Each structure stands twice: as structure tokens, then as C-alpha cells.
PDB file of C-alpha atoms and ligand atoms in Angstrom:
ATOM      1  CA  UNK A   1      34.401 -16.454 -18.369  1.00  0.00           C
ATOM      2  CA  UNK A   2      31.498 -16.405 -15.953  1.00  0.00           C
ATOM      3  CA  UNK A   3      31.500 -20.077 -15.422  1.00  0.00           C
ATOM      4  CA  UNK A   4      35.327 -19.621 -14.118  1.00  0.00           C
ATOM      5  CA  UNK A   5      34.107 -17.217 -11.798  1.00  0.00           C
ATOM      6  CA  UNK A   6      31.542 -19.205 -10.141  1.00  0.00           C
ATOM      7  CA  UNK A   7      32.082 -21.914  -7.866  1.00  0.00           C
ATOM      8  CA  UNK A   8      28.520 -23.033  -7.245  1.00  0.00           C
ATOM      9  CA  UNK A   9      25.083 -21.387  -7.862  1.00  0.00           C
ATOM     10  CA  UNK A  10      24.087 -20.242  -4.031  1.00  0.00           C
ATOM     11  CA  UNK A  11      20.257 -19.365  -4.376  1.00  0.00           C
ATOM     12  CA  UNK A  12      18.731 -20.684  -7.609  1.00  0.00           C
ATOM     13  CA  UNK A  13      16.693 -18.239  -9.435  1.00  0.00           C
ATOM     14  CA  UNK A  14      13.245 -20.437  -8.229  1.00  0.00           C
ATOM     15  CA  UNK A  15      14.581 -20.368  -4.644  1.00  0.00           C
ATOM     16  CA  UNK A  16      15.167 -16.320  -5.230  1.00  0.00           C
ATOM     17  CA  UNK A  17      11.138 -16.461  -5.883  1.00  0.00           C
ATOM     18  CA  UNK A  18      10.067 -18.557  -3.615  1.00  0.00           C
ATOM     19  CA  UNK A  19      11.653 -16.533  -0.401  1.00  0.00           C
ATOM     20  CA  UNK A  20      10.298 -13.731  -2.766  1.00  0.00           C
ATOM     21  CA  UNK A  21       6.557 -15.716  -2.392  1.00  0.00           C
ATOM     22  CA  UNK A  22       7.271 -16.367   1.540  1.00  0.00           C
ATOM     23  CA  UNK A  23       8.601 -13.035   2.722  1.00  0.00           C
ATOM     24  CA  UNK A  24       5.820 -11.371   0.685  1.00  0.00           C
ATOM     25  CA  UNK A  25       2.697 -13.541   2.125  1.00  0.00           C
ATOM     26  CA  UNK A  26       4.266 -12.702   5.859  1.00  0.00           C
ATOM     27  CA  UNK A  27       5.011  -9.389   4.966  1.00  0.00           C
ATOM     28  CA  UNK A  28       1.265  -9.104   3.521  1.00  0.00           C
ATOM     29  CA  UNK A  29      -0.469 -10.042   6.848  1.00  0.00           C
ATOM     30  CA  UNK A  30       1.754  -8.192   8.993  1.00  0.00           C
ATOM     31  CA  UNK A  31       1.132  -4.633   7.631  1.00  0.00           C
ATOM     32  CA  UNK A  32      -2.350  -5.535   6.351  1.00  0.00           C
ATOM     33  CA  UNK A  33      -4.005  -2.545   8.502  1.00  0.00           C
ATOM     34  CA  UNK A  34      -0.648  -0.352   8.548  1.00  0.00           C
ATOM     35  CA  UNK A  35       0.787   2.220   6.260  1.00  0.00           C
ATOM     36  CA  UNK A  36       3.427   0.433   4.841  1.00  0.00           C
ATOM     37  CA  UNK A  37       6.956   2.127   3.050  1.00  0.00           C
ATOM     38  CA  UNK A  38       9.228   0.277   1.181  1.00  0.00           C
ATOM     39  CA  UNK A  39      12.839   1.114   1.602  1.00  0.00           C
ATOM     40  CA  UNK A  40      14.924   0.029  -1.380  1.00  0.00           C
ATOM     41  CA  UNK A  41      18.431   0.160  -0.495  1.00  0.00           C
ATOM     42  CA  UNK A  42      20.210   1.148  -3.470  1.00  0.00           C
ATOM     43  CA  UNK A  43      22.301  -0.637  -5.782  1.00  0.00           C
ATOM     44  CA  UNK A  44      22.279  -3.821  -4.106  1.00  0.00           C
ATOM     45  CA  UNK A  45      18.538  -4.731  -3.029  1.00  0.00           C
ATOM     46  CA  UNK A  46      16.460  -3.305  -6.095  1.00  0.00           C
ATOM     47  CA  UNK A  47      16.256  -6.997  -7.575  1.00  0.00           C
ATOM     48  CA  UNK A  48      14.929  -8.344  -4.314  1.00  0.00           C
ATOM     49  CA  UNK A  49      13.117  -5.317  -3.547  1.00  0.00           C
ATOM     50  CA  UNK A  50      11.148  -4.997  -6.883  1.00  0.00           C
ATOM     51  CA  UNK A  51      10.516  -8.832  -6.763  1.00  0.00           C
ATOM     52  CA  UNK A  52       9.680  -8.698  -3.086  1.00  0.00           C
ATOM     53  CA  UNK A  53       6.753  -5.995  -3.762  1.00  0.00           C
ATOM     54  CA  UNK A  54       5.249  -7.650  -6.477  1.00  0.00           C
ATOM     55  CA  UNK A  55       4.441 -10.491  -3.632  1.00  0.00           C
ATOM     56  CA  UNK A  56       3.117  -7.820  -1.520  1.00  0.00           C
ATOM     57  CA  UNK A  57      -0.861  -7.661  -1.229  1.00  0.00           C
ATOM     58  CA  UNK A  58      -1.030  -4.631   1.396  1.00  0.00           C
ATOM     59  CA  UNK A  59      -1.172  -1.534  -0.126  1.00  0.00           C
ATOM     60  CA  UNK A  60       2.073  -0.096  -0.100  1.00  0.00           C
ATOM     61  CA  UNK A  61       5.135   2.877  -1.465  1.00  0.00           C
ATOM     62  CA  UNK A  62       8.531   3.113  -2.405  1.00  0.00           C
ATOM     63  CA  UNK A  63      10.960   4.857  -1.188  1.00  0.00           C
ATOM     64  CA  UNK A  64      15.127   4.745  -2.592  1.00  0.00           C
ATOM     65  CA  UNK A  65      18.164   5.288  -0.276  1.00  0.00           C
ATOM     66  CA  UNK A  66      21.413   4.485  -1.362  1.00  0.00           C
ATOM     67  CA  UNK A  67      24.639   4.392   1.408  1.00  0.00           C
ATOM     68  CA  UNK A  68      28.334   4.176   1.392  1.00  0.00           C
ATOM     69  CA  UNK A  69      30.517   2.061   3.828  1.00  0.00           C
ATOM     70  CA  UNK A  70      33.051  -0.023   1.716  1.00  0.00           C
ATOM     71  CA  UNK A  71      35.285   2.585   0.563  1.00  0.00           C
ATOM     72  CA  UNK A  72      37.119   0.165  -2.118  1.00  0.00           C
ATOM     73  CA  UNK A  73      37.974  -2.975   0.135  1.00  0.00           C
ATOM     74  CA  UNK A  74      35.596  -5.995   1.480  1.00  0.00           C
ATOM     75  CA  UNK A  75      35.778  -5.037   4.922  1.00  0.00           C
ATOM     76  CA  UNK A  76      32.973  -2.369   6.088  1.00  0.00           C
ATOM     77  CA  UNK A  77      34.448   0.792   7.570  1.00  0.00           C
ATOM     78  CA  UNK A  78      31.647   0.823   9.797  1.00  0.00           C
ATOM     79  CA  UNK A  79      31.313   4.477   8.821  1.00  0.00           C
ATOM     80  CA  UNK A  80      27.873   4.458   7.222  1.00  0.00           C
ATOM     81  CA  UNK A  81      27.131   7.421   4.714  1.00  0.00           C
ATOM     82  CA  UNK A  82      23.753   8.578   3.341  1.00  0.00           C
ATOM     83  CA  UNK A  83      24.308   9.426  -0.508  1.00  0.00           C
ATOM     84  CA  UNK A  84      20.632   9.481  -1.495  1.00  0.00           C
ATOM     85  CA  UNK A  85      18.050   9.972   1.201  1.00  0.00           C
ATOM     86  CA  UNK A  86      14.119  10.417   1.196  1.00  0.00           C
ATOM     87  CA  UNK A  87      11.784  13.365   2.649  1.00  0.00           C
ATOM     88  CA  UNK A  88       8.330  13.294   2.951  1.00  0.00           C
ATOM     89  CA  UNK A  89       5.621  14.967   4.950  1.00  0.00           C
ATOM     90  CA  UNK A  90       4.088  11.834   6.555  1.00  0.00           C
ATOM     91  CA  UNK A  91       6.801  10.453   7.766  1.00  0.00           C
ATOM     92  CA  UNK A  92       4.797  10.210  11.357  1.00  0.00           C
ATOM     93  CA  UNK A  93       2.288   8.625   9.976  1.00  0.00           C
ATOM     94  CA  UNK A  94       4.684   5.853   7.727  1.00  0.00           C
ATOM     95  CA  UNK A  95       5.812   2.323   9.324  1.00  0.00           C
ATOM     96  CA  UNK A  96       9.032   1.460   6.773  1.00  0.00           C
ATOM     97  CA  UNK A  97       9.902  -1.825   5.702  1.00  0.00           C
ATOM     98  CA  UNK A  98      13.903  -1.012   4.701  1.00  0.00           C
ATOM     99  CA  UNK A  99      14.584  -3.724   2.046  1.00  0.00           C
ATOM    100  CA  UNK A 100      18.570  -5.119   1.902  1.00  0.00           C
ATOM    101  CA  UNK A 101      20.394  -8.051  -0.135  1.00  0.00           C
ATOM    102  CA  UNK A 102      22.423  -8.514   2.320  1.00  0.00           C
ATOM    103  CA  UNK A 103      23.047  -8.385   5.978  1.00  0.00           C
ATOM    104  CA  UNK A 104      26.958  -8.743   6.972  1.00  0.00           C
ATOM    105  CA  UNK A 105      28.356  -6.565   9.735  1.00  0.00           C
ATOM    106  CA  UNK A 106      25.024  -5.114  10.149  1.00  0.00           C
ATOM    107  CA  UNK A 107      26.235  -1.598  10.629  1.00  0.00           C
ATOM    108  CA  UNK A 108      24.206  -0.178   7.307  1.00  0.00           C
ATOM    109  CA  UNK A 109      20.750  -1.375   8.284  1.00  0.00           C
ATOM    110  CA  UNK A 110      21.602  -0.565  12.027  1.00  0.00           C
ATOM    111  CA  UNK A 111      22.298   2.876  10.448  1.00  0.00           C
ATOM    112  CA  UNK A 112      19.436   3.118   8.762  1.00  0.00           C
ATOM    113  CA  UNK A 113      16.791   1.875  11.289  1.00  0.00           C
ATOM    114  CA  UNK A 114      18.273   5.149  13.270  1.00  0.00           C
ATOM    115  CA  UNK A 115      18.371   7.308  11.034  1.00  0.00           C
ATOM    116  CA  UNK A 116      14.368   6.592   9.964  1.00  0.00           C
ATOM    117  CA  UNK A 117      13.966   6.127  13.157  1.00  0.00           C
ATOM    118  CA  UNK A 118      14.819   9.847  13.973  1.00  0.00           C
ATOM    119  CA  UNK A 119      13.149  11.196  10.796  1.00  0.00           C
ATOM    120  CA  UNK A 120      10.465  10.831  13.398  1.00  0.00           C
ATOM    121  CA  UNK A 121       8.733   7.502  11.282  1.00  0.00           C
ATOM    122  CA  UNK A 122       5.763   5.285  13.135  1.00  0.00           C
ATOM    123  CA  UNK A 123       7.595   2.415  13.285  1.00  0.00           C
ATOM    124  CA  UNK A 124      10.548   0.864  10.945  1.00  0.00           C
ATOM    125  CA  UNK A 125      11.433  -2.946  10.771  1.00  0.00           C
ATOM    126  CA  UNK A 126      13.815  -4.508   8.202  1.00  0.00           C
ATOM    127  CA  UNK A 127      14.138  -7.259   6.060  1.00  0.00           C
ATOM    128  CA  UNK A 128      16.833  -8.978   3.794  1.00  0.00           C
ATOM    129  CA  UNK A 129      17.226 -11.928   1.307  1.00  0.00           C
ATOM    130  CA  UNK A 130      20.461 -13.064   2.799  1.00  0.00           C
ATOM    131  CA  UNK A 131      22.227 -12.927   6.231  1.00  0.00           C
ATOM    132  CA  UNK A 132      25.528 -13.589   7.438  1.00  0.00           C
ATOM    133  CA  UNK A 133      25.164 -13.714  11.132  1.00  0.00           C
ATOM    134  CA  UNK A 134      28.784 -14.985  11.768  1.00  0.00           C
ATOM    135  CA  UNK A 135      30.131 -11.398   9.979  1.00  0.00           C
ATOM    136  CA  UNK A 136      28.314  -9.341  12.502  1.00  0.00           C
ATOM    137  CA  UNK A 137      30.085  -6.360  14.313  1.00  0.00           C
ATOM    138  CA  UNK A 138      27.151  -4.631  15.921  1.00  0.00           C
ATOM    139  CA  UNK A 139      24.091  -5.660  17.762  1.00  0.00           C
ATOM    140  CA  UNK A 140      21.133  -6.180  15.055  1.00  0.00           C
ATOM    141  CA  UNK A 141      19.420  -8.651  13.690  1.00  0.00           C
ATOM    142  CA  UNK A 142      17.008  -8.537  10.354  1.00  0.00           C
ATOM    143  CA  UNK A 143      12.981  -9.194  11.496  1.00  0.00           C
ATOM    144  CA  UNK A 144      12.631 -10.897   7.988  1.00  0.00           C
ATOM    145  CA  UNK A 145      15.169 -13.247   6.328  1.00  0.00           C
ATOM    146  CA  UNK A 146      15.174 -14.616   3.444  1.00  0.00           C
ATOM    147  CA  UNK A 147      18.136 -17.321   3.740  1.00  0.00           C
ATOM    148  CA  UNK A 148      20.752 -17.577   6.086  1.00  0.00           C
ATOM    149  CA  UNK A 149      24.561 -18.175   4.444  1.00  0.00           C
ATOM    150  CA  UNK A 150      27.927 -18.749   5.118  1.00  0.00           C
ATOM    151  CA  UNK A 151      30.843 -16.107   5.195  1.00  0.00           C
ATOM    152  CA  UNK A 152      31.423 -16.703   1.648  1.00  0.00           C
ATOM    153  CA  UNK A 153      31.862 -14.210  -0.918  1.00  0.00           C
ATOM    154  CA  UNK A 154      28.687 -13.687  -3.063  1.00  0.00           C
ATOM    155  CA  UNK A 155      27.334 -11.866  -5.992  1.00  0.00           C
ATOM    156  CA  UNK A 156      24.062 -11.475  -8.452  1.00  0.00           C
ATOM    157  CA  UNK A 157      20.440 -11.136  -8.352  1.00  0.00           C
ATOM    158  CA  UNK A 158      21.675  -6.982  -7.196  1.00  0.00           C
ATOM    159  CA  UNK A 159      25.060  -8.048  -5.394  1.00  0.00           C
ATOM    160  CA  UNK A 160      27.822  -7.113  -7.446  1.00  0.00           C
ATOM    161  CA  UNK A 161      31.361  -8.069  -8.185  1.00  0.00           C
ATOM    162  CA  UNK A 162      33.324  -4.563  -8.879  1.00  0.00           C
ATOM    163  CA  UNK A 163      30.012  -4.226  -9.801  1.00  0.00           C
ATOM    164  CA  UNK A 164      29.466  -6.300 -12.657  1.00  0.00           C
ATOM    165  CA  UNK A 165      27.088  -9.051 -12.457  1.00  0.00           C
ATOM    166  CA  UNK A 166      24.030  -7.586 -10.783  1.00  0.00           C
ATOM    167  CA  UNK A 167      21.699  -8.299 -13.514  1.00  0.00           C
ATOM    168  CA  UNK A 168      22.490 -12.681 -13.208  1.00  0.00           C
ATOM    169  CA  UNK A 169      18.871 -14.124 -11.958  1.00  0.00           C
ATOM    170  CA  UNK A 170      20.817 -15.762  -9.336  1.00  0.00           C
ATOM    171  CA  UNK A 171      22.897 -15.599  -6.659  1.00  0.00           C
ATOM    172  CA  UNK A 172      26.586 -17.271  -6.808  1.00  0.00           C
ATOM    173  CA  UNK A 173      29.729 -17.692  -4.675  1.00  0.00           C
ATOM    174  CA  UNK A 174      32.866 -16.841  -6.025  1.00  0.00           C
ATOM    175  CA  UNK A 175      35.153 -19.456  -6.767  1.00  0.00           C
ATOM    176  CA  UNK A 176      38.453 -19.715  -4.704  1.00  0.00           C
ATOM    177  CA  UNK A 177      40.760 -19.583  -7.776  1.00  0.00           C
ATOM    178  CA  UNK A 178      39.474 -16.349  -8.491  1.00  0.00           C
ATOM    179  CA  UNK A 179      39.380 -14.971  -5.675  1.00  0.00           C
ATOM    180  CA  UNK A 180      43.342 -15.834  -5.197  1.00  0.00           C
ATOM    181  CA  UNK A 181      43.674 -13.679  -8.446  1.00  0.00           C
ATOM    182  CA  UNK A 182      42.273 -10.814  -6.584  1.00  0.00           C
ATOM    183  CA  UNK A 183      44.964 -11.931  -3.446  1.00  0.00           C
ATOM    184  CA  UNK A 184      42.010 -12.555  -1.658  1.00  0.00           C
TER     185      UNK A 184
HETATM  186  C1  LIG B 201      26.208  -3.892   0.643  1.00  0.00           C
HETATM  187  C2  LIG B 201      24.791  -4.402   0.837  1.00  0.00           C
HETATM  188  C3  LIG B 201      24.362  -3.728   2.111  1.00  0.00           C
HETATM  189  C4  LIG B 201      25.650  -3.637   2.900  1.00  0.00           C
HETATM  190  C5  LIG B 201      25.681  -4.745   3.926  1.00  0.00           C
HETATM  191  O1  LIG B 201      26.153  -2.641   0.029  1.00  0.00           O
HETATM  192  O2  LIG B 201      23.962  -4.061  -0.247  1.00  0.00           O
HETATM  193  O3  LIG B 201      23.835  -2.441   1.880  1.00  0.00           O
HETATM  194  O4  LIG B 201      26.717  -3.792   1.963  1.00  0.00           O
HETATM  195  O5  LIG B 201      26.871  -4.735   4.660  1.00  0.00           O
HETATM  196  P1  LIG B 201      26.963  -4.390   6.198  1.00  0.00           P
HETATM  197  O6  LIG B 201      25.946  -5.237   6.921  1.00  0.00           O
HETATM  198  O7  LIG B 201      28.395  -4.777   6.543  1.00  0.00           O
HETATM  199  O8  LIG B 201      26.729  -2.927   6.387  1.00  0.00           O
HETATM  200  P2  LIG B 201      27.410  -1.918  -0.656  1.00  0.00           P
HETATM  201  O9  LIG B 201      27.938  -0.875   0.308  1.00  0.00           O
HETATM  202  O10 LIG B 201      28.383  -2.944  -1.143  1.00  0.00           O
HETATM  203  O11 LIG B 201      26.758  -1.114  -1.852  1.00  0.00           O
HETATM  204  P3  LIG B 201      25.854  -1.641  -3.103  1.00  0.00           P
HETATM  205  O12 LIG B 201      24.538  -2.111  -2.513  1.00  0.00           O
HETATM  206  O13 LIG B 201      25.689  -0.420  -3.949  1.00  0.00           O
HETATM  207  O14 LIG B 201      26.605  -2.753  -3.799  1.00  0.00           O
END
């Protein structure tokens, strides 16, 4: 069934790590002497995010948002929603690393770098295992990618497909004869 799915594996599972190893050495040296916040965007980025941190030498917390823009279609509404948010008292004192799986139109992590932003935080940069830089609709770019990838239709390793399929160690694009029995 899964095989039928997939047209070709998109990042292997050793790739996943080894942007995983990359990010997490630059990451490492750039908030050596800073207090550095995780931002786990839930569902989607908690694979990256937990592998991501274990690469992570600077001391460092978690924190867990989760957002709403899709409504039940593929396009963004471009109406971002906060359904779990974060409060703490040091939130002048935090810079925030906000963690995403993906980057398409851009409007959630544009959304969120504002809204942390006006929490009052030190400073909040962002970073993401894949973007799709031809899909953007607003002005904003990632400061840390992991891979750069088509406008293709992907899921695993946290991305979902009607959210199955977030557990697969990989990530995958969706194979054209599936996707026409969606009428996509
Ligand atoms: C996905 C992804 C990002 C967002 C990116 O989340 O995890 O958060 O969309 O798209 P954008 O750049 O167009 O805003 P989704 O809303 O599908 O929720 P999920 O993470 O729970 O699957």
C-alpha cells in the first residue's frame, strides 16, 4: 500500500541526520554564549525538532506551539491561528530558535516570528528541514535550512498525509497516480 503511494524517497533517513548533524554544529556555535529556546512547531516538526536538539551542544529549552492555517485543503488560508501557545517569565531574557518541517507560503513562521517577537523575546530566528521557496506568498525567508525542494507534495519524518505517515524515518513525495485519486 505504502509503496503505491510513494513515488520516490525525497530525503533518505541518513540525509534526515546528516542536515540533523549540520544544522546542529551551526546552530551550536551560533548560540554558544546566548540563551537559547527551542520552538517545536507542533505536529509537523517534532521529528526534526527532537533530532535537531540532540545535535545541539549549547545549553538549551523547549518550548511547543502548535498553529492552524490549512483548514482541510492544500492551499494555506494565510490566516494563521495559535492553538497551543507558550508563557514564561523570561521571555526578555530568551533568544528562540522556532523549529519547522517545512517552509511553503511562509505565512506560519512569518506569524510566529511576530508573534514571539511581541511576547517581548531577545531575539527569535528560525529554522526548517525543508523549503519551498517557489510556494512563497509573503516576504520571509528561514536563517537555517536544511534542504531546499521542489513544489512537490511531501510527507514523513513529521509531515503527514491526512495525517497518517508521520512516524516513516523518511521523507517521500507522493506519487502522481495517487494524487489523481485525491483529484489532485
Ligand atoms: C505545515 C507545516 C508548517 C506549515 C508551513 O503545518 O508543518 O507549520 O504547514 O506552511 P506555510 O509556510 O504555508 O505556512 P500544518 O498546518 O499542515 O500542520 P501540522 O504541522 O500539524 O501537519
Amino acid at each position: 500500500m505504502l509503496e503505491s503511494i510513494i513515488k520516490h524517497i525525497l530525503v533518505t533517513e541518513e540525509e534526515a541526520q546528516d542536515i540533523c548533524r549540520r544544522l546542529g554544529k551551526e546552530i551550536s556555535r551560533d548560540y554558544a554564549d546566548k540563551n537559547l529556546v527551542l520552538v517545536c512547531v507542533l505536529k509537523g516538526s517534532v521529528m526534526f525538532a527532537v533530532d535537531l536538539a540532540k545535535q545541539i551542544d549549547a545549553v538549551c529549552e523547549m518550548e511547543f506551539v502548535r498553529t492552524y492555517s490549512y483548514g482541510n485543503g492544500t492551499e494555506s488560508t494565510g490566516k494563521v491561528q495559535m492553538l497551543i501557545d507558550f508563557d514564561r517569565p523570561d521571555i526578555a531574557e530568551c533568544d528562540f530558535l522556532v523549529i519547522e518541517d517545512i517552509v511553503d507560503s511562509g505565512n506560519t513562521l512569518k506569524f510566529l516570528v511576530e508573534h514571539i517577537l511581541a511576547k517581548g523575546a531577545k531575539s527569535v530566528r528560525t529554522c526548517t528541514l525543508l523549503d519551498k521557496p517557489s510556494r512563497r506568498k509573503v516576504d520571509f525567508n528561514p536563517d537555517y535550512v536544511g534542504k531546499e525542494i521542489p513544489d512537490e507534495f511531501v510527507f514523513g519524518y513529521g509531515l503527514d498525509l491526512f495525517e497518517k505517515y508521520r512516524d516513516l524515518p523518511y521523507v517521500a513525495v507522493v506519487s502522481p497516480e495517487y494524487l489523481a485519486t485525491l483529484g489532485l
